[in-house]
Short mmCIF file of C-alpha atoms in Angstrom, two decimals:
data_model
loop_
_atom_site.label_atom_id
_atom_site.label_comp_id
_atom_site.label_asym_id
_atom_site.label_seq_id
_atom_site.Cartn_x
_atom_site.Cartn_y
_atom_site.Cartn_z
CA ALA A 8 -6.13 3.55 -46.61
CA ASP A 9 -4.76 6.71 -45.00
CA PRO A 10 -3.14 5.73 -41.69
CA ALA A 11 -4.22 9.05 -40.16
CA THR A 12 -7.91 8.16 -40.53
CA ALA A 13 -7.72 4.37 -39.89
CA PRO A 14 -9.20 3.36 -36.61
CA PRO A 15 -6.47 2.25 -34.17
CA THR A 16 -8.03 -1.20 -33.64
CA GLU A 17 -7.37 -2.15 -37.25
CA ASP A 18 -3.65 -1.36 -37.11
CA PRO A 19 -1.87 -4.02 -35.10
CA ALA A 20 1.33 -1.96 -35.08
CA LYS A 21 -0.50 0.63 -32.96
CA ALA A 22 -2.17 -1.85 -30.56
CA MET A 23 -1.64 -0.77 -27.00
CA GLY A 24 -1.09 -2.83 -23.87
CA THR A 25 -0.68 -1.97 -20.22
CA LEU A 26 2.52 -2.40 -18.32
CA GLN A 27 2.15 -2.40 -14.52
CA VAL A 28 5.30 -2.24 -12.38
CA LYS A 29 5.62 -2.82 -8.64
CA ALA A 30 8.76 -1.62 -6.87
CA ASN A 31 9.46 -2.40 -3.24
CA PRO A 32 10.52 -0.19 -1.54
CA TYR A 33 11.22 2.01 -4.63
CA ALA A 34 13.20 2.06 -7.91
CA THR A 35 13.86 4.21 -10.87
CA VAL A 36 12.26 2.39 -13.84
CA PHE A 37 13.52 2.33 -17.41
CA LEU A 38 11.77 0.85 -20.43
CA GLY A 39 14.65 0.24 -22.83
CA GLU A 40 16.54 3.55 -22.85
CA LYS A 41 13.53 5.59 -21.77
CA ARG A 42 13.30 6.61 -18.10
CA LEU A 43 9.71 6.08 -16.94
CA GLY A 44 10.39 7.65 -13.57
CA ASP A 45 10.76 6.84 -9.90
CA VAL A 46 8.28 4.24 -8.72
CA GLN A 47 7.38 3.64 -5.11
CA GLY A 48 4.77 0.96 -4.83
CA ARG A 49 2.88 0.58 -8.13
CA ALA A 50 2.64 2.41 -11.43
CA THR A 51 0.86 1.73 -14.66
CA TYR A 52 1.88 2.72 -18.16
CA LYS A 53 0.12 2.44 -21.52
CA VAL A 54 2.67 1.22 -24.07
CA PRO A 55 2.49 -0.10 -27.63
CA ALA A 56 2.26 -3.92 -27.60
CA GLY A 57 5.65 -5.55 -27.98
CA THR A 58 8.69 -6.98 -26.13
CA TYR A 59 10.70 -4.68 -23.93
CA THR A 60 13.73 -4.57 -21.68
CA LEU A 61 12.49 -3.29 -18.33
CA SER A 62 15.12 -2.17 -15.78
CA PHE A 63 14.77 -1.27 -12.10
CA HIS A 64 17.56 0.83 -10.64
CA HIS A 65 17.89 0.98 -6.84
CA PRO A 66 20.87 2.04 -4.68
CA SER A 67 21.41 -1.54 -3.55
CA GLY A 68 21.17 -3.03 -7.00
CA LYS A 69 19.82 -3.12 -10.54
CA LYS A 70 17.58 -5.74 -12.07
CA THR A 71 16.64 -6.15 -15.69
CA TYR A 72 13.74 -8.15 -17.11
CA THR A 73 12.40 -8.91 -20.52
CA VAL A 74 8.66 -8.24 -20.64
CA VAL A 75 6.18 -9.02 -23.36
CA VAL A 76 3.21 -6.66 -23.39
CA PRO A 77 0.31 -8.18 -25.36
CA ALA A 78 -2.16 -5.93 -27.18
CA ASN A 79 -5.20 -4.97 -24.97
CA GLU A 80 -3.78 -6.84 -21.99
CA THR A 81 -1.93 -6.03 -18.76
CA VAL A 82 1.45 -7.38 -17.79
CA THR A 83 2.85 -6.97 -14.25
CA GLN A 84 6.52 -7.00 -13.24
CA GLU A 85 7.48 -6.88 -9.65
CA PHE A 86 10.86 -5.70 -8.24
CA ARG A 87 12.14 -6.15 -4.71
CA ALA A 88 15.30 -4.32 -3.88
CA PRO A 89 18.10 -6.61 -2.55
CA ARG A 90 18.71 -6.18 1.15
CA GLY A 91 21.71 -3.90 1.61
CA ARG A 92 24.29 -4.90 4.27
#
């Protein structure tokens, strides 16, 4: 079968999931090495299903999580910035 003409639902390697991030008050979000952008509140990204390293960078600290995004499902990761003193 030609992968260019195969429907995406029949190719598990191309299955997509949804990653939802919540940053309070805000953070710069990275998925692996890729910068997704600055998030204030909530943001949603369509990503290929898989396991990712998700990092939140904020002036008062950085937090890293491992997230598993299942095909055709949504995963949510919340980040709360540490209180600066």
